[in-house]
Amino acid sequence: MIKVTFPDGAVRDYARGTTGTTVVEAISPSLAKKTVAMKWNGVLTDLSDPLNEDGRIEFVLRDSADGLGLIRHDAAHVLAEAVQELWPGTQVTIGPVIENGFYYDFKRDTPFSEEEFPAIEKKMAEIIDRGAAFTKEVWSRDEARRVFAAKGETFKVELVDAIPADQSIKIYKQGQWFDLCRGPHMRTTRDVGQAFKLTKVAGAYWRGDSNNPVLSRIYGTAFANRKELDDYLRMLEEAEKRDHRKLGRELDLFHLQDEAPGSVFWHPKGFVIYNQMEEYIRRRVNAGGYTEVKTPQLMSSKFWEASGHWGKYRENMFVVPDEVPGTEEEGPVLSGKADLMALKPMNCPAHIQIFNQGTKSYRDLPMRLAEFGCCHRNEPHGALHGLLRVRQMTQDDAHIFCTEEQIQSETERFVHLLYSVYEDMGFDNVVIKLATRPEKFGGTIERWNAAEKALGDALRATGYDFVIAEGEGAFYAPKLEFHLKDAIGRSWQVGTLQLDYVLPERLDATYVAEDGSRKYAVMLHRAILGSLERFIGMMLESYAGKLPMWLSPTQVVVATIVSDADAYAEKLVGQLRDAGIRAELDVRNEKINYKVREHSTQKVPLLFVVGKREAEEGTVSIRRLGTEGQKVMPAMDAIVELMTEATPPDLKRSPRLAA
């Protein structure tokens, strides 16, 4: 007999080898109908697995978060079976669950297209209705290689060979179809349900290597019920309308091109937004007690070896030989013998160099160094995505050098500043995650444990709740991640705070303590916006291009109804610009309704419409973006009112800064 402990603490005896299915069916038939898997000693596993030792059991319901992951996992298997039934000879490769859905990569003579989705979805629905049970078998490595090779599944053979020798080869069957898979799965294909949808198709290199064959990747999503699926599809439709790349073109803000992959060409209007964001966060940082610095872009590989980035982060760095390139047409451009340098992917090691200039005392701490540092990261071409995933970025980066005793106060200080900034930007739904030690890490486990505890304790003292993101820390430090919910419910990871004991030790960042001894400084890496590029992209999508007045590239357009008002309109624009308002003039010989539509499309927040009467009376007719009707008021009153509305939120709170 074995002892099984339930979530409520109850303990029951069962015969060794009893399955989770037997346990749940004995408890409640209605619970058994809802249960699709189990957690045995905290590990998600098949409900049909035998229980061979004492342990804790937790039933996984179909409509739970774990259940949703299984729905999508099983849907990927159903997709693969459907494709092979429709197009025999197609090779299946891998099909993981991803955020909001799943995908499966296929190899066939011609790539898939979205026109084939209806046929695939129909076949998937048939397979789901068959209700074939998911069953698990363990094969020998030789048997798995032989079976997949006989089927012409060369990619599966390669996957079998890649499985470590100490791991078993698991095969999951659903009827006659089977796949190599670690599992777990639900009970039958019917558990997937009919709330699924294929969303797009793309090319993908096998194992992400451009030297490997190109596969067809079919993306899909699935939910526990139709309402959740419909809500998600509506969100996707709305997100497509809000795509910042589309808005960037329509509003003439920026563009990207193949000759500079992952780097942004900011147009005049877009650069207004960029500058406003940078000026705002610079004021907030300066008022928060930070000192701004500037560090080099290009530094020797020896520098990055000392920091640990060369060994742990080099694949994400742009490496540059330290030599004059050859100019002979027949000769090599590079000798291959030069010392190596790298463009900085982050600012932290350089900030330590500034800290290390001269002896520091405990009286000098905390020292807060900020930099709007331009960084480069060698992201794969396929991962680049407009402003949201770039190779060149500017971070609102800063590093706080402090003592152990100052960790809590500095964390609280930062978190309160961060929440204030997000409130100014219009975001009040923030989720905090504590990301812990990853597989590849620098320093000792003891140091990591201490850092994770210190960061968690400091955050608890702020009064904010957080969740654990296991294994998602940076290689040198645990971190707090701050995730924002946008206007249509999507989550964006933007701000971060990392508590680092490793880099100060590697780069000898010490201070003289109160007792005269030398101690390593504690280093807090922190950013609020993250990268300006990504935050602007997120803002554009959340606001659907209708940015707050203080961020709008053009805050008001003065548009004339008749040419008799042109001189008055020109005078108004001059007065607006003198008042610091970003104003434009529209005296074109077009009907006013045409002008209103055009400037509304360009997301201009205000129109001052003027005709002969307004010119005679010194008034303006105000039309506000997204509202019906108009308001008439004296021009100077309108300008004063607009000056207040167009003032950045931090300057509204601090007239001294505005002055």
XYZ file of C-alpha atoms in Angstrom:
659
model
C 0.000 0.000 0.000
C 0.996 3.623 -0.536
C -0.177 6.813 1.183
C -1.707 9.503 -1.049
C -2.000 13.040 0.355
C -4.709 15.334 -1.046
C -4.670 19.151 -1.298
C -6.847 19.485 1.818
C -4.285 17.482 3.830
C -6.314 14.257 3.945
C -4.279 11.042 3.575
C -5.644 7.782 2.150
C -4.119 4.357 1.512
C -4.174 2.823 -1.989
C -2.714 -0.275 -3.554
C 0.655 0.341 -5.206
C 0.134 0.808 -8.965
C -3.271 2.477 -8.600
C -3.751 5.087 -11.337
C -4.830 8.659 -10.931
C -7.934 7.784 -12.927
C -8.969 5.184 -10.346
C -8.384 7.619 -7.487
C -10.457 10.456 -8.937
C -13.294 8.193 -10.076
C -13.577 6.772 -6.559
C -13.808 10.266 -5.075
C -16.480 11.733 -7.358
C -17.796 10.849 -10.832
C -18.533 14.525 -11.494
C -14.955 15.494 -10.530
C -13.630 12.696 -12.749
C -15.499 14.142 -15.754
C -13.763 17.505 -15.285
C -10.293 16.089 -14.568
C -7.888 15.673 -17.505
C -4.515 15.141 -15.776
C -2.860 15.234 -12.357
C 0.094 16.660 -10.516
C 1.992 13.957 -8.642
C 4.405 15.451 -6.112
C 4.104 18.743 -7.974
C 4.893 17.292 -11.430
C 2.254 17.454 -14.163
C 1.631 13.932 -15.437
C -0.864 11.652 -17.196
C -3.946 10.754 -15.204
C -3.451 7.116 -16.286
C 0.039 6.885 -14.737
C 0.395 4.357 -11.869
C 1.219 5.634 -8.385
C 4.082 3.549 -6.988
C 5.187 5.476 -3.909
C 3.869 7.804 -1.230
C 3.099 11.257 -2.546
C 0.833 14.269 -2.962
C -1.838 14.345 -5.643
C -3.609 17.308 -7.214
C -6.214 16.911 -9.934
C -5.917 19.124 -13.019
C -9.267 20.333 -14.319
C -9.826 21.070 -17.984
C -10.757 24.704 -17.310
C -7.657 25.413 -15.161
C -4.438 27.135 -16.304
C -2.634 23.768 -16.497
C -5.644 22.341 -18.308
C -5.450 25.104 -20.929
C -1.806 24.236 -21.582
C -2.779 20.595 -22.107
C -5.635 21.554 -24.452
C -3.135 23.415 -26.619
C -0.526 20.660 -26.389
C -3.037 18.036 -27.492
C -4.395 20.355 -30.197
C -0.885 20.473 -31.710
C -0.904 16.652 -31.922
C -4.370 16.732 -33.515
C -3.099 19.295 -36.039
C -0.162 17.053 -36.953
C -2.425 14.025 -37.429
C -4.841 16.068 -39.553
C -2.043 17.303 -41.822
C -0.653 13.795 -42.351
C -4.114 12.389 -43.086
C -4.724 15.085 -45.695
C -1.219 15.069 -47.185
C 0.464 11.685 -46.655
C 4.240 11.922 -46.864
C 4.396 15.251 -45.006
C 7.034 15.076 -42.275
C 6.209 16.311 -38.775
C 8.953 17.844 -36.656
C 8.130 19.658 -33.384
C 4.912 21.212 -32.046
C 5.222 23.060 -28.736
C 2.775 25.120 -26.724
C 3.556 28.845 -26.854
C 1.990 31.913 -25.304
C -1.663 32.069 -26.375
C -1.521 28.920 -28.475
C 0.677 26.380 -30.209
C 2.421 25.655 -33.491
C 3.678 22.659 -35.431
C 6.487 22.624 -38.014
C 6.069 20.510 -41.155
C 8.196 19.565 -44.133
C 6.515 18.988 -47.475
C 7.377 19.798 -51.075
C 5.326 23.016 -51.135
C 4.800 25.344 -48.163
C 1.376 25.501 -46.564
C -0.908 28.485 -47.101
C -3.769 29.926 -45.095
C -6.152 28.899 -47.893
C -5.646 25.314 -46.690
C -6.714 26.111 -43.112
C -10.457 25.338 -43.563
C -9.662 21.805 -44.753
C -7.204 21.244 -41.905
C -9.623 22.603 -39.288
C -12.412 20.350 -40.616
C -10.160 17.313 -40.342
C -9.059 18.367 -36.834
C -12.714 18.570 -35.763
C -13.250 15.028 -37.069
C -10.237 13.695 -35.147
C -11.399 15.391 -31.946
C -14.870 13.861 -32.312
C -13.383 10.375 -32.688
C -12.340 10.600 -29.037
C -9.290 8.369 -29.446
C -7.503 7.799 -26.132
C -4.011 9.180 -25.591
C -1.838 6.243 -24.580
C 1.839 6.252 -23.658
C 4.476 3.698 -24.609
C 8.203 3.609 -23.862
C 10.329 2.407 -26.779
C 13.967 1.515 -27.020
C 16.135 4.002 -28.868
C 16.801 1.469 -31.657
C 13.115 0.728 -32.103
C 12.218 4.431 -32.267
C 14.930 5.086 -34.869
C 13.844 2.088 -36.945
C 10.120 2.943 -36.924
C 10.555 6.621 -37.753
C 13.178 5.890 -40.412
C 10.799 3.397 -42.042
C 8.121 6.104 -42.168
C 10.551 8.559 -43.796
C 10.472 10.794 -40.681
C 14.116 11.885 -40.814
C 13.558 14.829 -38.462
C 12.096 12.498 -35.827
C 15.143 10.230 -36.152
C 17.341 13.258 -35.483
C 15.243 14.141 -32.430
C 15.554 10.587 -31.090
C 19.335 10.803 -31.449
C 19.340 14.106 -29.534
C 17.556 12.693 -26.472
C 20.110 12.147 -23.656
C 21.025 8.512 -23.023
C 19.617 8.609 -19.487
C 16.141 9.632 -20.706
C 13.477 7.229 -21.957
C 11.913 7.460 -25.414
C 8.211 8.201 -24.938
C 5.679 7.641 -27.702
C 2.103 8.894 -27.433
C -0.604 7.321 -29.551
C -4.052 8.666 -30.421
C -5.749 5.864 -32.319
C -3.396 4.645 -35.051
C -1.392 7.893 -35.198
C 1.595 8.385 -32.880
C 4.284 10.916 -32.119
C 7.501 11.278 -30.160
C 6.610 13.350 -27.088
C 7.594 13.916 -23.461
C 3.931 14.382 -22.485
C 1.769 14.571 -20.549
C -1.566 14.486 -22.381
C -5.234 14.536 -21.494
C -7.453 11.451 -21.606
C -8.739 11.540 -25.215
C -8.746 13.789 -28.261
C -12.312 14.765 -27.311
C -10.879 16.667 -24.336
C -9.376 19.182 -26.779
C -12.867 20.458 -27.591
C -13.918 22.449 -30.637
C -12.793 25.905 -29.427
C -9.683 26.031 -31.637
C -8.526 28.095 -34.605
C -5.529 28.099 -36.945
C -4.175 31.639 -37.106
C -1.215 31.962 -39.460
C 1.558 30.186 -41.333
C 5.233 31.155 -41.544
C 8.576 29.772 -42.619
C 10.987 28.513 -39.978
C 14.438 26.949 -40.123
C 14.782 23.497 -38.607
C 16.134 24.055 -35.093
C 16.419 27.790 -35.825
C 19.578 27.328 -37.917
C 19.692 29.099 -41.291
C 21.900 26.292 -42.609
C 19.049 23.803 -42.098
C 15.950 23.142 -44.241
C 13.059 25.609 -44.227
C 9.866 24.224 -42.690
C 6.236 25.379 -42.767
C 5.101 26.499 -39.336
C 1.350 26.476 -38.753
C 0.215 28.489 -35.740
C -3.023 27.932 -33.884
C -4.792 28.635 -30.650
C -7.286 26.757 -28.489
C -9.364 27.514 -25.426
C -11.567 25.662 -22.979
C -14.749 27.099 -24.528
C -15.996 29.000 -27.546
C -16.568 32.283 -25.700
C -12.917 32.482 -24.626
C -11.828 31.714 -28.186
C -14.146 34.361 -29.653
C -12.900 36.943 -27.127
C -9.310 36.121 -28.056
C -10.001 36.333 -31.806
C -11.659 39.723 -31.318
C -8.579 40.823 -29.384
C -6.372 39.649 -32.259
C -8.493 41.587 -34.717
C -8.219 44.690 -32.560
C -4.468 44.126 -32.115
C -4.051 43.958 -35.900
C -5.697 47.355 -36.238
C -3.368 48.685 -33.527
C -0.161 47.138 -34.918
C 2.513 49.758 -34.246
C 4.247 48.991 -37.547
C 1.040 49.826 -39.417
C 0.546 52.961 -37.323
C 4.181 53.918 -37.883
C 3.583 53.943 -41.652
C 0.166 55.624 -41.534
C 1.257 58.346 -39.111
C 4.710 58.770 -40.706
C 6.547 58.058 -37.435
C 9.327 55.620 -38.379
C 10.351 52.840 -40.703
C 12.674 49.835 -40.795
C 14.505 48.365 -43.767
C 16.582 45.300 -44.604
C 19.856 47.220 -44.895
C 19.748 47.995 -41.156
C 17.903 45.034 -39.612
C 16.502 45.707 -36.179
C 17.426 49.401 -36.233
C 14.852 52.183 -36.395
C 14.749 55.100 -38.844
C 12.885 57.723 -36.818
C 10.977 60.266 -38.902
C 10.460 63.826 -37.600
C 7.061 63.112 -36.012
C 8.229 59.871 -34.459
C 11.346 61.518 -33.087
C 9.155 64.075 -31.314
C 7.574 61.176 -29.384
C 11.016 59.672 -28.723
C 12.409 62.962 -27.427
C 9.373 63.662 -25.255
C 9.708 60.227 -23.646
C 13.436 60.660 -23.064
C 13.042 64.165 -21.657
C 10.249 63.000 -19.352
C 12.131 60.024 -17.912
C 15.326 62.090 -17.609
C 13.467 64.623 -15.451
C 11.999 61.829 -13.285
C 15.389 60.149 -12.863
C 17.203 63.385 -12.047
C 14.532 64.298 -9.504
C 14.925 60.797 -8.041
C 18.537 61.357 -7.051
C 20.373 59.827 -10.021
C 23.489 61.191 -11.731
C 23.666 60.809 -15.497
C 26.784 59.396 -17.180
C 27.881 58.325 -20.679
C 30.018 55.276 -21.489
C 31.697 53.881 -24.647
C 29.867 51.881 -27.297
C 32.817 49.702 -28.303
C 35.074 47.940 -25.795
C 37.677 45.175 -25.846
C 36.634 41.536 -25.483
C 38.944 41.395 -22.434
C 36.526 43.763 -20.721
C 33.583 41.442 -21.478
C 35.591 38.370 -20.433
C 36.182 39.962 -17.041
C 32.475 40.755 -16.631
C 31.409 37.229 -17.623
C 29.377 38.317 -20.657
C 31.879 36.803 -23.088
C 31.218 33.308 -21.773
C 27.518 33.595 -20.932
C 26.154 36.149 -23.417
C 28.487 36.238 -26.435
C 25.957 34.815 -28.895
C 23.883 37.984 -28.348
C 26.800 40.377 -28.942
C 28.130 42.061 -32.074
C 31.851 41.221 -32.191
C 34.203 43.562 -34.069
C 37.908 42.994 -34.949
C 40.219 45.764 -33.757
C 41.964 46.420 -37.084
C 41.855 48.573 -40.209
C 40.040 46.544 -42.895
C 41.911 45.619 -46.062
C 41.260 47.754 -49.139
C 42.845 45.591 -51.834
C 40.205 44.230 -54.223
C 41.788 40.776 -54.331
C 42.780 40.650 -50.677
C 40.771 39.759 -47.573
C 38.763 42.461 -45.829
C 39.797 41.104 -42.413
C 42.972 39.307 -41.425
C 41.368 37.095 -38.787
C 44.295 37.825 -36.466
C 43.147 41.021 -34.764
C 42.085 41.343 -31.159
C 38.324 41.355 -30.739
C 36.058 44.070 -29.457
C 32.279 44.145 -28.968
C 29.451 46.659 -29.122
C 27.968 46.877 -25.658
C 24.749 44.901 -25.191
C 24.216 46.580 -21.810
C 25.688 49.362 -19.689
C 26.339 47.691 -16.329
C 30.047 46.700 -16.630
C 30.922 50.181 -17.891
C 29.147 51.795 -14.942
C 31.303 49.733 -12.598
C 34.361 51.267 -14.281
C 33.064 54.695 -13.293
C 32.337 53.516 -9.754
C 35.861 52.099 -9.490
C 37.551 55.434 -10.247
C 38.822 56.513 -6.856
C 38.155 55.018 -3.431
C 34.524 54.873 -2.366
C 33.342 55.020 1.233
C 30.096 53.811 2.769
C 29.307 57.536 3.061
C 29.228 57.734 -0.771
C 26.492 55.094 -0.970
C 23.998 54.728 -2.401
C 25.462 55.916 -5.698
C 22.874 56.013 -8.502
C 24.307 56.198 -12.032
C 21.886 56.627 -14.956
C 22.544 56.423 -18.689
C 20.383 56.616 -21.776
C 22.777 54.138 -23.297
C 22.505 52.968 -26.882
C 22.957 49.176 -26.788
C 23.209 46.526 -29.498
C 22.062 42.916 -29.200
C 22.520 40.361 -31.945
C 18.934 39.140 -32.167
C 18.147 36.548 -34.876
C 16.571 38.071 -37.997
C 13.457 35.952 -37.550
C 12.904 37.273 -34.015
C 12.911 40.972 -35.002
C 9.522 42.658 -34.710
C 9.188 46.371 -35.401
C 9.960 48.467 -32.326
C 9.179 45.580 -29.983
C 12.225 43.437 -30.813
C 15.178 45.394 -32.162
C 18.942 45.099 -32.386
C 19.717 48.723 -31.529
C 17.928 50.187 -28.524
C 18.188 52.992 -26.002
C 17.447 52.026 -22.416
C 16.440 54.238 -19.507
C 19.128 52.353 -17.671
C 20.596 52.966 -14.229
C 22.658 51.150 -11.622
C 22.519 51.682 -7.899
C 25.629 50.841 -5.861
C 24.645 50.336 -2.242
C 25.269 48.414 0.979
C 23.385 45.309 2.123
C 21.465 47.483 4.588
C 20.297 49.804 1.809
C 18.764 47.106 -0.444
C 15.297 47.398 1.053
C 15.097 51.207 1.058
C 16.468 51.447 -2.497
C 14.043 48.789 -3.736
C 11.111 50.582 -2.131
C 12.289 53.903 -3.568
C 12.572 52.422 -7.062
C 9.226 50.609 -6.986
C 7.386 53.772 -5.926
C 9.085 55.759 -8.715
C 8.222 53.074 -11.248
C 4.538 52.977 -10.276
C 4.385 56.773 -10.489
C 5.840 56.713 -14.022
C 3.418 54.024 -15.176
C 0.514 56.025 -13.755
C 1.693 59.060 -15.749
C 1.723 56.880 -18.870
C -1.841 55.721 -18.226
C -1.171 52.195 -16.932
C -2.547 51.052 -13.581
C -2.565 47.258 -13.994
C 0.917 46.033 -13.016
C 1.987 42.440 -12.293
C 5.359 41.859 -10.596
C 7.342 38.658 -11.122
C 10.452 37.560 -9.214
C 12.651 35.737 -11.764
C 15.006 33.252 -10.107
C 18.305 31.491 -10.971
C 18.525 30.174 -14.581
C 20.394 27.051 -15.720
C 23.367 29.125 -16.948
C 24.414 31.446 -14.133
C 27.433 33.237 -12.749
C 28.565 33.168 -9.131
C 27.763 30.648 -6.420
C 24.409 29.115 -5.507
C 24.830 30.556 -2.007
C 25.171 34.059 -3.432
C 22.117 33.486 -5.631
C 20.039 32.245 -2.731
C 21.011 35.310 -0.716
C 20.179 37.648 -3.608
C 16.791 36.028 -4.238
C 15.886 36.240 -0.546
C 17.018 39.863 -0.241
C 15.059 40.914 -3.314
C 11.928 39.056 -2.226
C 12.115 40.498 1.300
C 12.609 44.015 -0.034
C 9.629 43.709 -2.363
C 7.399 42.359 0.409
C 8.261 45.454 2.428
C 6.788 47.652 -0.338
C 3.402 45.985 0.155
C 3.107 44.846 -3.465
C 2.281 41.230 -4.326
C 4.415 39.213 -6.736
C 4.651 35.786 -8.350
C 7.718 33.571 -8.888
C 9.081 33.100 -12.434
C 11.244 30.018 -11.874
C 14.598 30.000 -13.722
C 13.996 33.231 -15.658
C 16.606 35.454 -13.995
C 19.560 37.038 -15.820
C 22.766 34.953 -15.779
C 24.265 37.255 -13.135
C 21.277 38.163 -10.962
C 17.689 37.453 -9.946
C 15.315 40.175 -11.053
C 11.939 41.723 -10.586
C 9.954 42.013 -13.802
C 7.150 44.543 -14.093
C 4.406 43.552 -16.542
C 1.801 46.061 -17.761
C -1.681 45.315 -19.083
C -2.609 47.469 -22.084
C -5.979 48.765 -23.272
C -7.006 45.443 -24.847
C -5.717 43.214 -22.065
C -2.297 42.192 -23.396
C 0.636 41.904 -21.010
C 3.993 43.611 -21.695
C 7.189 43.119 -19.698
C 8.847 46.527 -19.422
C 10.545 47.555 -16.166
C 13.098 45.480 -14.263
C 15.125 45.514 -11.051
C 18.020 43.060 -10.660
C 19.963 42.468 -7.450
C 23.527 41.564 -8.360
C 26.327 40.302 -6.121
C 28.260 38.710 -9.009
C 29.439 41.618 -11.203
C 30.788 43.715 -8.306
C 32.905 40.726 -7.238
C 34.083 39.950 -10.784
C 35.029 43.574 -11.454
C 36.212 44.393 -7.907
C 33.660 47.107 -7.095
C 34.441 47.743 -3.418
C 33.923 50.439 -0.819
C 35.415 51.168 2.587
C 32.915 50.098 5.238
C 32.271 51.921 8.515
C 34.652 49.540 10.342
C 37.465 50.287 7.851
C 37.216 46.959 5.999
C 36.736 46.659 2.259
C 33.407 45.235 1.115
C 31.901 44.517 -2.273
C 29.109 46.894 -3.212
C 25.665 45.508 -3.922
C 24.585 46.440 -7.448
C 20.956 47.050 -8.403
C 20.348 47.097 -12.176
C 17.107 48.920 -12.918
C 14.998 50.258 -15.783
C 11.464 51.628 -15.799
C 10.527 51.942 -19.471
C 13.022 49.257 -20.516
C 13.950 50.362 -24.009
C 12.450 53.567 -25.400
C 11.780 51.825 -28.700
C 9.790 48.990 -27.173
C 7.860 51.206 -24.776
C 6.870 53.580 -27.588
C 5.714 50.610 -29.673
C 3.644 49.354 -26.743
C 2.192 52.844 -26.144
C 1.218 53.207 -29.804
C -0.637 49.895 -29.718
C -2.307 50.461 -26.360
C -3.519 53.925 -27.366
C -4.243 52.863 -30.988
C -2.086 55.805 -32.091
C -4.174 58.349 -30.113
C -1.386 59.322 -27.733
C -1.899 61.616 -24.733
C -1.735 65.295 -25.630
C 1.749 65.808 -24.157
C 3.179 63.023 -26.364
C 1.349 63.792 -29.628
C 3.745 64.875 -32.391
C 1.223 67.493 -33.545
C -0.928 68.751 -30.688
C -3.204 71.059 -32.658
C -3.884 71.963 -36.275
C -5.331 75.366 -37.104
C -7.525 74.776 -40.167
C -9.283 77.457 -42.183
C -12.778 77.321 -43.638
C -12.241 80.237 -46.070
C -9.148 81.992 -47.367
C -10.253 85.224 -45.619
C -9.169 83.563 -42.358
C -5.650 82.601 -43.535
C -3.869 85.555 -41.912
C -5.710 84.982 -38.624
C -4.821 81.284 -38.712
C -1.139 82.058 -39.326
C -1.163 84.456 -36.356
C -2.761 81.774 -34.153
C -0.140 79.202 -35.109
C 2.607 81.665 -34.188
C 1.003 82.311 -30.801
C 0.600 78.572 -30.161
C 4.226 77.856 -31.003
C 5.379 80.752 -28.817
C 3.428 79.082 -26.004
C 5.355 75.817 -26.565
C 2.525 74.047 -28.396
C 3.336 71.822 -31.373
C 0.975 73.435 -33.885
C 0.533 73.121 -37.647
C -1.301 75.275 -40.185
C -3.765 74.025 -42.799
C -4.855 76.742 -45.231
C -5.310 74.438 -48.218
C -8.171 75.105 -50.595
C -10.144 72.085 -49.387
C -13.520 71.703 -47.715
C -13.353 71.754 -43.936
C -14.933 68.282 -43.634
C -12.103 66.893 -45.774
C -9.533 68.559 -43.514
C -11.244 67.248 -40.378
C -11.273 63.670 -41.709
C -7.625 63.824 -42.767
C -6.326 65.194 -39.469
C -8.509 62.738 -37.541
C -6.874 59.917 -39.497
C -3.515 61.349 -38.452
C -4.678 61.171 -34.783
C -4.278 64.924 -34.204
C -5.941 65.469 -30.809
C -7.294 68.997 -31.443
C -8.419 71.095 -34.392
C -8.856 74.860 -34.140
C -11.263 75.606 -36.979
C -11.407 79.254 -38.038
C -13.497 81.116 -40.599
C -14.428 84.705 -41.274
C -16.534 85.023 -38.103
C -13.779 83.555 -35.864
C -11.255 85.929 -37.416
C -13.494 88.929 -36.731
C -14.359 87.855 -33.159
C -10.918 86.465 -32.136
C -12.337 83.015 -31.383
C -11.730 79.400 -32.428
C -14.079 76.452 -32.962
C -12.513 73.467 -31.201
C -12.976 69.916 -32.479
C -11.537 67.147 -30.313
C -10.457 63.809 -31.771
C -12.993 61.034 -31.125
C -15.870 63.333 -30.096
C -18.824 64.845 -31.922
C -19.557 68.524 -32.121
C -17.400 71.546 -31.407
C -16.888 74.252 -28.807
C -16.359 77.966 -29.552
C -14.220 80.039 -27.194
C -11.852 83.033 -27.254
C -8.573 82.125 -28.926
C -6.348 83.192 -26.024
C -8.459 81.234 -23.534
C -8.176 78.181 -25.774
C -4.389 78.569 -25.944
C -4.063 78.852 -22.155
C -6.288 75.810 -21.694
C -4.253 73.858 -24.229
C -0.974 74.841 -22.561
C -2.184 73.180 -19.366
C -3.435 70.066 -21.158
C -0.206 69.709 -23.182
C 2.082 69.944 -20.145
C 3.801 66.614 -19.308
C 2.308 65.069 -16.152
C 5.435 65.458 -14.012
C 5.643 69.187 -14.829
C 2.001 69.642 -13.884
C 2.898 68.356 -10.419
C 6.126 70.399 -10.186
C 5.761 73.968 -11.494
C 9.354 74.591 -10.390
C 10.593 72.052 -12.962
C 8.382 73.573 -15.650
C 9.835 77.017 -14.918
